[in-house]
Amino acid sequence: AQTVTQSQPEMSVQEAETVTLSCTYDTSESDYYLFWYKQPPSRQMILVIRQEAYKQQNATENRFSVNFQKAAKSFSLKISDSQLGDAAMYFCAYSLLGIQGAQKLVFGQGTRLTINP
Amino acid sequence: NAGVTQTPKFRILKIGQSMTLQCAQDMNHNYMYWYRQDPGMGLKLIYYSVGAGITDKGEVPNGYNVSRSTTEDFPLRLELAAPSQTSVYFCASSYSRLADSNQPQHFGDGTRLSIL
């Protein structure tokens, strides 16, 4: 089965500190994409960062970076200099290939991140 | 440019009723998707479409139907509503395969559906 596991239901961090959210996945495909999405209380799904599985270099987007370990099927998200606006549910996801190249996303159960002022 | 628009935002249905969740996008995207999010869970794919007239099942298609007659619209139909379909439904779209561009899936704001 194609699955995504986020082992931390909840995390909290002090403002300005660094926090790492864990994600492991199981797929038989060799070419895929990995994502972290943020869902604030407004319910919007906001893309935080993405990683192509064929790239060894870890993706970075400003304060957000990933640690991608392909052999271990691990994809953790590091948030540096945490800000109050980072408080949200964070979902890890990877893409399954659908018909005509469509990307079907498989999501984990999420990690609720709290930022303490 | 409104992006992905979902209507209604909230709806209560009785068991056995039917309804259509609407999704429209104005970005000329080929690919459109329907997901559901149960309380405390991640999103699960229901159906998706790669263009007008072409749809395919996702992970949890039972109890739902879709059609795609235009590029802009991708409605989701519930024929016989059941309590297990109580969820938040998200529609998403993307221009092309992610492998060909940096375009991610754009999500709508969701429809909260309660079946009582």
Coordinates of C-alpha atoms in Angstrom, one line a residue, chain A residues 2 6 31 33 35 37 39 41-47 50 52 54-55 89 91 95 97-110 112, chain B residues 9 31 33 35 37 40-45 48 50 54-59 88 90 97-105 107-112:
Chain A
Q2 CA 1.1 3.5 -0.7
Q6 CA 3.6 11.5 10.2
D31 CA 10.1 8.8 -9.8
Y33 CA 7.5 14.3 -5.9
F35 CA 5.4 18.0 -0.7
Y37 CA 1.5 21.6 2.8
Q39 CA -3.3 24.3 6.6
P41 CA -7.4 27.5 10.8
S42 CA -8.8 29.2 7.6
R43 CA -8.7 25.7 6.1
Q44 CA -6.7 26.8 3.0
M45 CA -4.1 24.3 1.7
I46 CA -0.9 26.2 1.1
L47 CA 2.1 24.6 -0.5
R50 CA 8.4 20.5 -2.8
E52 CA 11.7 16.0 -6.8
Y54 CA 15.5 12.3 -8.6
K55 CA 17.2 15.3 -7.1
M89 CA -1.5 21.8 10.6
F91 CA 0.7 17.7 5.9
S95 CA 2.5 12.1 -5.7
L97 CA 1.3 8.9 -11.2
G98 CA -2.2 8.9 -12.7
I99 CA -3.5 8.8 -16.2
Q100 CA -1.9 11.1 -18.8
G101 CA 0.7 12.3 -16.3
A102 CA -1.7 13.5 -13.6
Q103 CA -0.2 13.8 -10.1
K104 CA -2.4 12.1 -7.5
L105 CA -1.4 13.3 -4.0
V106 CA -1.3 10.9 -1.0
F107 CA -1.3 12.7 2.3
G108 CA -0.2 11.9 5.8
Q109 CA -2.4 12.5 8.8
G110 CA -0.8 15.8 9.7
R112 CA -0.4 20.3 14.5
Chain B
K9 CA -19.1 26.7 1.5
Y31 CA -6.0 18.9 -14.4
Y33 CA -9.0 17.0 -8.5
Y35 CA -10.3 15.4 -2.2
Q37 CA -10.7 15.5 4.5
G40 CA -8.2 15.0 12.1
M41 CA -7.0 13.3 8.9
G42 CA -5.2 14.2 5.8
L43 CA -6.8 14.6 2.4
K44 CA -7.8 11.6 0.3
L45 CA -8.4 11.7 -3.5
Y48 CA -9.6 13.5 -10.9
V50 CA -7.1 15.4 -17.1
I54 CA -11.7 12.4 -19.2
T55 CA -12.0 11.4 -15.6
D56 CA -10.5 8.6 -13.4
K57 CA -11.0 7.2 -9.9
G58 CA -8.9 8.1 -6.9
E59 CA -8.5 6.3 -3.6
V88 CA -14.7 18.8 4.1
F90 CA -11.5 20.3 -1.5
R97 CA 1.9 17.6 -15.1
L98 CA 4.2 18.7 -12.3
A99 CA 7.1 17.2 -14.1
D100 CA 6.7 19.7 -16.9
S101 CA 6.4 22.9 -14.8
N102 CA 6.7 24.3 -11.4
Q103 CA 3.0 24.7 -11.0
P104 CA 1.6 23.1 -7.9
Q105 CA -2.0 22.1 -7.3
F107 CA -6.7 24.4 -3.8
G108 CA -10.1 25.9 -3.3
D109 CA -11.3 26.9 0.2
G110 CA -13.3 23.8 0.7
T111 CA -17.0 22.8 1.2
R112 CA -18.0 21.6 4.7

